[in-house]
mmCIF file of N, CA and C in Angstrom:
data_model
loop_
_atom_site.group_PDB
_atom_site.id
_atom_site.type_symbol
_atom_site.label_atom_id
_atom_site.label_comp_id
_atom_site.label_asym_id
_atom_site.label_seq_id
_atom_site.Cartn_x
_atom_site.Cartn_y
_atom_site.Cartn_z
ATOM 1 N N GLN A 1 -61.513 34.612 31.179
ATOM 2 C CA GLN A 1 -61.355 33.850 32.415
ATOM 3 C C GLN A 1 -62.027 34.606 33.549
ATOM 4 N N VAL A 2 -62.868 33.911 34.275
ATOM 5 C CA VAL A 2 -63.549 34.535 35.403
ATOM 6 C C VAL A 2 -62.553 34.795 36.511
ATOM 7 N N GLN A 3 -62.608 35.965 37.073
ATOM 8 C CA GLN A 3 -61.715 36.246 38.173
ATOM 9 C C GLN A 3 -62.303 37.343 39.043
ATOM 10 N N LEU A 4 -61.783 37.402 40.250
ATOM 11 C CA LEU A 4 -62.097 38.474 41.173
ATOM 12 C C LEU A 4 -60.887 39.401 41.256
ATOM 13 N N VAL A 5 -61.142 40.641 41.558
ATOM 14 C CA VAL A 5 -60.069 41.614 41.687
ATOM 15 C C VAL A 5 -60.234 42.351 43.005
ATOM 16 N N GLU A 6 -59.192 42.302 43.834
ATOM 17 C CA GLU A 6 -59.186 43.042 45.096
ATOM 18 C C GLU A 6 -58.390 44.335 44.913
ATOM 19 N N SER A 7 -58.724 45.308 45.722
ATOM 20 C CA SER A 7 -57.961 46.555 45.753
ATOM 21 C C SER A 7 -58.133 47.184 47.119
ATOM 22 N N GLY A 8 -57.303 48.193 47.396
ATOM 23 C CA GLY A 8 -57.451 48.946 48.631
ATOM 24 C C GLY A 8 -56.421 48.640 49.696
ATOM 25 N N GLY A 9 -55.549 47.688 49.459
ATOM 26 C CA GLY A 9 -54.520 47.401 50.444
ATOM 27 C C GLY A 9 -53.484 48.505 50.504
ATOM 28 N N GLY A 10 -52.597 48.397 51.483
ATOM 29 C CA GLY A 10 -51.545 49.382 51.619
ATOM 30 C C GLY A 10 -50.895 49.309 52.973
ATOM 31 N N LEU A 11 -50.116 50.340 53.262
ATOM 32 C CA LEU A 11 -49.413 50.469 54.539
ATOM 33 C C LEU A 11 -50.167 51.452 55.410
ATOM 34 N N VAL A 12 -50.443 51.044 56.621
ATOM 35 C CA VAL A 12 -51.183 51.899 57.546
ATOM 36 C C VAL A 12 -50.599 51.729 58.942
ATOM 37 N N GLN A 13 -50.681 52.780 59.729
ATOM 38 C CA GLN A 13 -50.203 52.712 61.098
ATOM 39 C C GLN A 13 -51.198 51.973 61.988
ATOM 40 N N PRO A 14 -50.724 51.400 63.076
ATOM 41 C CA PRO A 14 -51.659 50.774 64.023
ATOM 42 C C PRO A 14 -52.739 51.761 64.444
ATOM 43 N N GLY A 15 -53.953 51.262 64.506
ATOM 44 C CA GLY A 15 -55.091 52.118 64.819
ATOM 45 C C GLY A 15 -55.751 52.738 63.610
ATOM 46 N N GLY A 16 -55.117 52.615 62.460
ATOM 47 C CA GLY A 16 -55.657 53.200 61.243
ATOM 48 C C GLY A 16 -56.713 52.335 60.581
ATOM 49 N N SER A 17 -57.147 52.796 59.418
ATOM 50 C CA SER A 17 -58.229 52.124 58.696
ATOM 51 C C SER A 17 -57.860 51.940 57.226
ATOM 52 N N LEU A 18 -58.432 50.916 56.655
ATOM 53 C CA LEU A 18 -58.372 50.670 55.223
ATOM 54 C C LEU A 18 -59.705 50.082 54.795
ATOM 55 N N ARG A 19 -60.063 50.308 53.536
ATOM 56 C CA ARG A 19 -61.236 49.639 52.970
ATOM 57 C C ARG A 19 -60.798 48.840 51.760
ATOM 58 N N LEU A 20 -60.992 47.547 51.853
ATOM 59 C CA LEU A 20 -60.702 46.663 50.727
ATOM 60 C C LEU A 20 -61.946 46.510 49.863
ATOM 61 N N SER A 21 -61.725 46.389 48.575
ATOM 62 C CA SER A 21 -62.814 46.197 47.621
ATOM 63 C C SER A 21 -62.580 44.927 46.827
ATOM 64 N N CYS A 22 -63.670 44.292 46.452
ATOM 65 C CA CYS A 22 -63.624 43.070 45.645
ATOM 66 C C CYS A 22 -64.679 43.197 44.563
ATOM 67 N N THR A 23 -64.275 42.985 43.332
ATOM 68 C CA THR A 23 -65.226 43.013 42.236
ATOM 69 C C THR A 23 -64.917 41.859 41.286
ATOM 70 N N ALA A 24 -65.838 41.612 40.390
ATOM 71 C CA ALA A 24 -65.683 40.510 39.435
ATOM 72 C C ALA A 24 -65.736 41.048 38.013
ATOM 73 N N SER A 25 -64.983 40.385 37.139
ATOM 74 C CA SER A 25 -64.907 40.875 35.770
ATOM 75 C C SER A 25 -66.041 40.354 34.901
ATOM 76 N N ARG A 26 -66.547 39.156 35.188
ATOM 77 C CA ARG A 26 -67.490 38.555 34.251
ATOM 78 C C ARG A 26 -68.680 37.888 34.908
ATOM 79 N N PHE A 27 -68.920 38.149 36.187
ATOM 80 C CA PHE A 27 -70.136 37.605 36.771
ATOM 81 C C PHE A 27 -70.608 38.514 37.890
ATOM 82 N N THR A 28 -71.830 38.266 38.332
ATOM 83 C CA THR A 28 -72.473 39.149 39.300
ATOM 84 C C THR A 28 -72.280 38.607 40.705
ATOM 85 N N LEU A 29 -71.643 39.414 41.539
ATOM 86 C CA LEU A 29 -71.310 38.973 42.888
ATOM 87 C C LEU A 29 -72.532 38.732 43.758
ATOM 88 N N GLN A 30 -73.635 39.412 43.491
ATOM 89 C CA GLN A 30 -74.756 39.360 44.424
ATOM 90 C C GLN A 30 -75.355 37.963 44.537
ATOM 91 N N PHE A 31 -75.080 37.087 43.582
ATOM 92 C CA PHE A 31 -75.634 35.744 43.618
ATOM 93 C C PHE A 31 -74.733 34.741 44.339
ATOM 94 N N TYR A 32 -73.615 35.226 44.853
ATOM 95 C CA TYR A 32 -72.634 34.367 45.493
ATOM 96 C C TYR A 32 -72.395 34.791 46.934
ATOM 97 N N ASN A 33 -71.978 33.831 47.736
ATOM 98 C CA ASN A 33 -71.388 34.148 49.031
ATOM 99 C C ASN A 33 -69.970 34.637 48.765
ATOM 100 N N ILE A 34 -69.608 35.737 49.382
ATOM 101 C CA ILE A 34 -68.288 36.315 49.205
ATOM 102 C C ILE A 34 -67.564 36.273 50.540
ATOM 103 N N ARG A 35 -66.407 35.654 50.523
ATOM 104 C CA ARG A 35 -65.638 35.506 51.759
ATOM 105 C C ARG A 35 -64.270 36.159 51.591
ATOM 106 N N TRP A 36 -63.859 36.862 52.618
ATOM 107 C CA TRP A 36 -62.515 37.420 52.683
ATOM 108 C C TRP A 36 -61.629 36.483 53.494
ATOM 109 N N PHE A 37 -60.474 36.187 52.944
ATOM 110 C CA PHE A 37 -59.443 35.417 53.615
ATOM 111 C C PHE A 37 -58.207 36.302 53.770
ATOM 112 N N ARG A 38 -57.331 35.878 54.648
ATOM 113 C CA ARG A 38 -56.021 36.517 54.736
ATOM 114 C C ARG A 38 -54.978 35.460 55.033
ATOM 115 N N GLN A 39 -53.771 35.755 54.590
ATOM 116 C CA GLN A 39 -52.657 34.857 54.866
ATOM 117 C C GLN A 39 -51.419 35.674 55.175
ATOM 118 N N ALA A 40 -50.932 35.506 56.385
ATOM 119 C CA ALA A 40 -49.708 36.170 56.823
ATOM 120 C C ALA A 40 -48.527 35.251 56.536
ATOM 121 N N PRO A 41 -47.330 35.821 56.404
ATOM 122 C CA PRO A 41 -46.144 34.999 56.138
ATOM 123 C C PRO A 41 -45.965 33.911 57.191
ATOM 124 N N GLY A 42 -45.790 32.686 56.740
ATOM 125 C CA GLY A 42 -45.553 31.579 57.655
ATOM 126 C C GLY A 42 -46.779 31.069 58.374
ATOM 127 N N LYS A 43 -47.949 31.604 58.021
ATOM 128 C CA LYS A 43 -49.185 31.186 58.683
ATOM 129 C C LYS A 43 -50.168 30.609 57.669
ATOM 130 N N GLU A 44 -51.112 29.848 58.181
ATOM 131 C CA GLU A 44 -52.146 29.290 57.317
ATOM 132 C C GLU A 44 -53.150 30.374 56.913
ATOM 133 N N ARG A 45 -53.776 30.146 55.783
ATOM 134 C CA ARG A 45 -54.821 31.060 55.340
ATOM 135 C C ARG A 45 -55.990 31.005 56.316
ATOM 136 N N GLU A 46 -56.564 32.158 56.585
ATOM 137 C CA GLU A 46 -57.617 32.293 57.595
ATOM 138 C C GLU A 46 -58.823 32.998 56.990
ATOM 139 N N GLY A 47 -60.001 32.438 57.217
ATOM 140 C CA GLY A 47 -61.216 33.126 56.811
ATOM 141 C C GLY A 47 -61.504 34.258 57.756
ATOM 142 N N VAL A 48 -61.708 35.442 57.246
ATOM 143 C CA VAL A 48 -61.878 36.639 58.055
ATOM 144 C C VAL A 48 -63.350 37.030 58.182
ATOM 145 N N SER A 49 -64.040 37.048 57.071
ATOM 146 C CA SER A 49 -65.426 37.490 57.072
ATOM 147 C C SER A 49 -66.114 36.958 55.833
ATOM 148 N N CYS A 50 -67.440 36.833 55.941
ATOM 149 C CA CYS A 50 -68.214 36.342 54.806
ATOM 150 C C CYS A 50 -69.570 37.034 54.789
ATOM 151 N N ILE A 51 -70.047 37.336 53.593
ATOM 152 C CA ILE A 51 -71.405 37.832 53.426
ATOM 153 C C ILE A 51 -72.097 36.912 52.433
ATOM 154 N N SER A 52 -73.223 36.357 52.863
ATOM 155 C CA SER A 52 -73.921 35.416 51.994
ATOM 156 C C SER A 52 -74.755 36.163 50.954
ATOM 157 N N ALA A 53 -75.210 35.424 49.960
ATOM 158 C CA ALA A 53 -76.074 36.024 48.950
ATOM 159 C C ALA A 53 -77.359 36.556 49.575
ATOM 160 N N GLY A 54 -77.756 35.946 50.662
ATOM 161 C CA GLY A 54 -78.956 36.393 51.357
ATOM 162 C C GLY A 54 -78.723 37.481 52.376
ATOM 163 N N GLY A 55 -77.466 37.874 52.561
ATOM 164 C CA GLY A 55 -77.157 38.978 53.461
ATOM 165 C C GLY A 55 -76.692 38.584 54.845
ATOM 166 N N ASN A 56 -76.578 37.284 55.113
ATOM 167 C CA ASN A 56 -76.025 36.890 56.401
ATOM 168 C C ASN A 56 -74.530 37.214 56.453
ATOM 169 N N ILE A 57 -74.082 37.626 57.618
ATOM 170 C CA ILE A 57 -72.707 38.108 57.773
ATOM 171 C C ILE A 57 -72.018 37.356 58.905
ATOM 172 N N TYR A 58 -70.747 37.023 58.664
ATOM 173 C CA TYR A 58 -69.957 36.292 59.630
ATOM 174 C C TYR A 58 -68.573 36.927 59.744
ATOM 175 N N TYR A 59 -68.035 36.886 60.960
ATOM 176 C CA TYR A 59 -66.682 37.369 61.205
ATOM 177 C C TYR A 59 -65.929 36.374 62.072
ATOM 178 N N VAL A 60 -64.636 36.298 61.851
ATOM 179 C CA VAL A 60 -63.792 35.574 62.795
ATOM 180 C C VAL A 60 -63.689 36.415 64.062
ATOM 181 N N ASP A 61 -63.535 35.766 65.202
ATOM 182 C CA ASP A 61 -63.576 36.500 66.472
ATOM 183 C C ASP A 61 -62.553 37.625 66.546
ATOM 184 N N SER A 62 -61.390 37.428 65.950
ATOM 185 C CA SER A 62 -60.309 38.404 66.096
ATOM 186 C C SER A 62 -60.600 39.743 65.411
ATOM 187 N N VAL A 63 -61.603 39.796 64.540
ATOM 188 C CA VAL A 63 -61.900 41.058 63.846
ATOM 189 C C VAL A 63 -63.281 41.620 64.202
ATOM 190 N N LYS A 64 -64.020 40.901 65.011
ATOM 191 C CA LYS A 64 -65.350 41.384 65.384
ATOM 192 C C LYS A 64 -65.265 42.738 66.073
ATOM 193 N N GLY A 65 -66.128 43.645 65.648
ATOM 194 C CA GLY A 65 -66.135 44.984 66.206
ATOM 195 C C GLY A 65 -65.165 45.934 65.531
ATOM 196 N N ARG A 66 -64.294 45.402 64.682
ATOM 197 C CA ARG A 66 -63.318 46.248 63.981
ATOM 198 C C ARG A 66 -63.514 46.232 62.473
ATOM 199 N N PHE A 67 -63.915 45.111 61.925
ATOM 200 C CA PHE A 67 -64.095 44.957 60.480
ATOM 201 C C PHE A 67 -65.591 44.905 60.158
ATOM 202 N N THR A 68 -65.936 45.442 58.993
ATOM 203 C CA THR A 68 -67.320 45.406 58.523
ATOM 204 C C THR A 68 -67.340 45.004 57.055
ATOM 205 N N ILE A 69 -68.096 43.976 56.747
ATOM 206 C CA ILE A 69 -68.253 43.529 55.363
ATOM 207 C C ILE A 69 -69.580 44.047 54.837
ATOM 208 N N SER A 70 -69.579 44.426 53.565
ATOM 209 C CA SER A 70 -70.813 44.952 52.976
ATOM 210 C C SER A 70 -70.802 44.727 51.475
ATOM 211 N N ARG A 71 -71.980 44.873 50.881
ATOM 212 C CA ARG A 71 -72.118 44.748 49.430
ATOM 213 C C ARG A 71 -72.695 46.031 48.833
ATOM 214 N N ASP A 72 -72.328 46.303 47.600
ATOM 215 C CA ASP A 72 -73.016 47.300 46.798
ATOM 216 C C ASP A 72 -73.347 46.602 45.477
ATOM 217 N N ASN A 73 -74.538 46.050 45.415
ATOM 218 C CA ASN A 73 -74.887 45.244 44.246
ATOM 219 C C ASN A 73 -74.946 46.080 42.971
ATOM 220 N N ALA A 74 -75.306 47.333 43.088
ATOM 221 C CA ALA A 74 -75.361 48.190 41.900
ATOM 222 C C ALA A 74 -73.986 48.365 41.271
ATOM 223 N N LYS A 75 -72.960 48.314 42.114
ATOM 224 C CA LYS A 75 -71.584 48.481 41.619
ATOM 225 C C LYS A 75 -70.863 47.143 41.471
ATOM 226 N N ASN A 76 -71.563 46.052 41.813
ATOM 227 C CA ASN A 76 -70.957 44.720 41.760
ATOM 228 C C ASN A 76 -69.693 44.658 42.619
ATOM 229 N N MET A 77 -69.809 45.183 43.824
ATOM 230 C CA MET A 77 -68.666 45.276 44.719
ATOM 231 C C MET A 77 -69.008 44.676 46.075
ATOM 232 N N VAL A 78 -67.988 44.128 46.718
ATOM 233 C CA VAL A 78 -68.049 43.760 48.129
ATOM 234 C C VAL A 78 -66.877 44.455 48.814
ATOM 235 N N TYR A 79 -67.160 45.009 49.982
ATOM 236 C CA TYR A 79 -66.152 45.773 50.702
ATOM 237 C C TYR A 79 -65.821 45.117 52.026
ATOM 238 N N LEU A 80 -64.599 45.366 52.484
ATOM 239 C CA LEU A 80 -64.214 45.010 53.846
ATOM 240 C C LEU A 80 -63.608 46.264 54.469
ATOM 241 N N GLN A 81 -64.393 46.909 55.298
ATOM 242 C CA GLN A 81 -63.922 48.088 56.026
ATOM 243 C C GLN A 81 -63.177 47.610 57.258
ATOM 244 N N MET A 82 -61.927 48.003 57.376
ATOM 245 C CA MET A 82 -61.077 47.548 58.470
ATOM 246 C C MET A 82 -60.658 48.755 59.296
ATOM 247 N N ASN A 83 -61.111 48.798 60.534
ATOM 248 C CA ASN A 83 -60.785 49.881 61.457
ATOM 249 C C ASN A 83 -59.949 49.352 62.606
ATOM 250 N N SER A 84 -59.338 50.263 63.331
ATOM 251 C CA SER A 84 -58.528 49.900 64.506
ATOM 252 C C SER A 84 -57.546 48.790 64.160
ATOM 253 N N LEU A 85 -56.861 48.957 63.062
ATOM 254 C CA LEU A 85 -55.966 47.905 62.582
ATOM 255 C C LEU A 85 -54.806 47.685 63.534
ATOM 256 N N LYS A 86 -54.396 46.435 63.613
ATOM 257 C CA LYS A 86 -53.319 46.004 64.491
ATOM 258 C C LYS A 86 -52.204 45.380 63.646
ATOM 259 N N PRO A 87 -50.997 45.354 64.151
ATOM 260 C CA PRO A 87 -49.911 44.706 63.392
ATOM 261 C C PRO A 87 -50.242 43.266 63.014
ATOM 262 N N GLU A 88 -50.970 42.576 63.864
ATOM 263 C CA GLU A 88 -51.314 41.190 63.558
ATOM 264 C C GLU A 88 -52.332 41.053 62.432
ATOM 265 N N ASP A 89 -52.870 42.150 61.949
ATOM 266 C CA ASP A 89 -53.752 42.113 60.770
ATOM 267 C C ASP A 89 -52.936 42.112 59.471
ATOM 268 N N THR A 90 -51.635 42.296 59.584
ATOM 269 C CA THR A 90 -50.784 42.301 58.399
ATOM 270 C C THR A 90 -50.862 40.962 57.680
ATOM 271 N N ALA A 91 -51.206 41.000 56.396
ATOM 272 C CA ALA A 91 -51.377 39.777 55.609
ATOM 273 C C ALA A 91 -51.725 40.164 54.178
ATOM 274 N N VAL A 92 -51.710 39.171 53.312
ATOM 275 C CA VAL A 92 -52.316 39.329 51.994
ATOM 276 C C VAL A 92 -53.788 38.939 52.138
ATOM 277 N N TYR A 93 -54.663 39.814 51.694
ATOM 278 C CA TYR A 93 -56.097 39.591 51.804
ATOM 279 C C TYR A 93 -56.655 39.198 50.434
ATOM 280 N N TYR A 94 -57.464 38.147 50.456
ATOM 281 C CA TYR A 94 -58.065 37.625 49.238
ATOM 282 C C TYR A 94 -59.581 37.610 49.380
ATOM 283 N N CYS A 95 -60.291 37.845 48.287
ATOM 284 C CA CYS A 95 -61.718 37.577 48.278
ATOM 285 C C CYS A 95 -61.986 36.351 47.415
ATOM 286 N N ALA A 96 -63.034 35.636 47.783
ATOM 287 C CA ALA A 96 -63.414 34.420 47.075
ATOM 288 C C ALA A 96 -64.926 34.365 46.962
ATOM 289 N N ALA A 97 -65.414 33.804 45.880
ATOM 290 C CA ALA A 97 -66.857 33.700 45.642
ATOM 291 C C ALA A 97 -67.245 32.239 45.509
ATOM 292 N N GLY A 98 -68.341 31.888 46.163
ATOM 293 C CA GLY A 98 -68.806 30.512 46.098
ATOM 294 C C GLY A 98 -70.161 30.353 46.733
ATOM 295 N N ALA A 99 -70.445 29.114 47.093
ATOM 296 C CA ALA A 99 -71.772 28.776 47.595
ATOM 297 C C ALA A 99 -71.863 28.721 49.115
ATOM 298 N N LEU A 100 -70.702 28.778 49.792
ATOM 299 C CA LEU A 100 -70.692 28.601 51.241
ATOM 300 C C LEU A 100 -69.999 29.764 51.927
ATOM 301 N N CYS A 101 -70.171 29.813 53.244
ATOM 302 C CA CYS A 101 -69.395 30.724 54.084
ATOM 303 C C CYS A 101 -68.531 29.918 55.039
ATOM 304 N N SER A 102 -68.061 28.772 54.584
ATOM 305 C CA SER A 102 -67.184 27.942 55.396
ATOM 306 C C SER A 102 -66.248 27.165 54.470
ATOM 307 N N GLY A 103 -65.161 26.625 55.056
ATOM 308 C CA GLY A 103 -64.199 25.888 54.249
ATOM 309 C C GLY A 103 -63.422 26.793 53.319
ATOM 310 N N GLU A 104 -62.694 26.191 52.420
ATOM 311 C CA GLU A 104 -61.881 26.946 51.480
ATOM 312 C C GLU A 104 -62.132 26.521 50.043
ATOM 313 N N THR A 105 -63.220 25.787 49.814
ATOM 314 C CA THR A 105 -63.521 25.339 48.454
ATOM 315 C C THR A 105 -64.379 26.381 47.757
ATOM 316 N N TYR A 106 -63.714 27.319 47.125
ATOM 317 C CA TYR A 106 -64.364 28.382 46.379
ATOM 318 C C TYR A 106 -63.876 28.337 44.940
ATOM 319 N N PRO A 107 -64.784 28.391 43.980
ATOM 320 C CA PRO A 107 -64.355 28.310 42.589
ATOM 321 C C PRO A 107 -63.651 29.559 42.070
ATOM 322 N N TYR A 108 -63.908 30.691 42.705
ATOM 323 C CA TYR A 108 -63.376 31.955 42.187
ATOM 324 C C TYR A 108 -62.605 32.677 43.272
ATOM 325 N N TRP A 109 -61.400 33.096 42.917
ATOM 326 C CA TRP A 109 -60.507 33.783 43.845
ATOM 327 C C TRP A 109 -59.897 35.001 43.164
ATOM 328 N N GLY A 110 -59.549 35.981 43.995
ATOM 329 C CA GLY A 110 -58.772 37.100 43.514
ATOM 330 C C GLY A 110 -57.288 36.839 43.694
ATOM 331 N N GLN A 111 -56.508 37.801 43.253
ATOM 332 C CA GLN A 111 -55.055 37.650 43.294
ATOM 333 C C GLN A 111 -54.466 38.122 44.626
ATOM 334 N N GLY A 112 -55.251 38.803 45.421
ATOM 335 C CA GLY A 112 -54.805 39.256 46.725
ATOM 336 C C GLY A 112 -54.328 40.694 46.726
ATOM 337 N N THR A 113 -54.457 41.328 47.885
ATOM 338 C CA THR A 113 -53.953 42.686 48.089
ATOM 339 C C THR A 113 -53.250 42.721 49.444
ATOM 340 N N GLN A 114 -52.079 43.340 49.471
ATOM 341 C CA GLN A 114 -51.261 43.349 50.686
ATOM 342 C C GLN A 114 -51.734 44.429 51.651
ATOM 343 N N VAL A 115 -51.903 44.034 52.895
ATOM 344 C CA VAL A 115 -52.195 44.969 53.981
ATOM 345 C C VAL A 115 -51.051 44.870 54.977
ATOM 346 N N THR A 116 -50.414 46.003 55.249
ATOM 347 C CA THR A 116 -49.312 46.049 56.203
ATOM 348 C C THR A 116 -49.633 47.087 57.263
ATOM 349 N N VAL A 117 -49.654 46.645 58.503
ATOM 350 C CA VAL A 117 -49.946 47.531 59.633
ATOM 351 C C VAL A 117 -48.663 47.672 60.440
ATOM 352 N N SER A 118 -48.087 48.837 60.371
ATOM 353 C CA SER A 118 -46.784 49.045 61.002
ATOM 354 C C SER A 118 -46.564 50.522 61.257
ATOM 355 N N SER A 119 -45.844 50.811 62.331
ATOM 356 C CA SER A 119 -45.472 52.201 62.625
ATOM 357 C C SER A 119 -44.099 52.511 62.050
#
């Protein structure tokens, strides 16, 4: 079964950093647009950042200047470097692979990794 796997979540203090990783078990990420989503308790899922197969990059306004998305095609990985974390960044973060950097219709999803920002 094709799937994505996220890692790198955890508990961090406000102002701290985490790097999330996304990889695939049976396909090559470089041919897909990879989008990071997050969902906090009681809130709708939100698209956070996307990197297209061609290298175009998008961020939601609330993370601009703090989060950086990148690829390492040799390792079949996509990363989300999160700096200056705030309590409102607390959520389960998911990566998804597909053809677009918009909407939520992605054929491949990971299981999610928890990010908790708290003192």
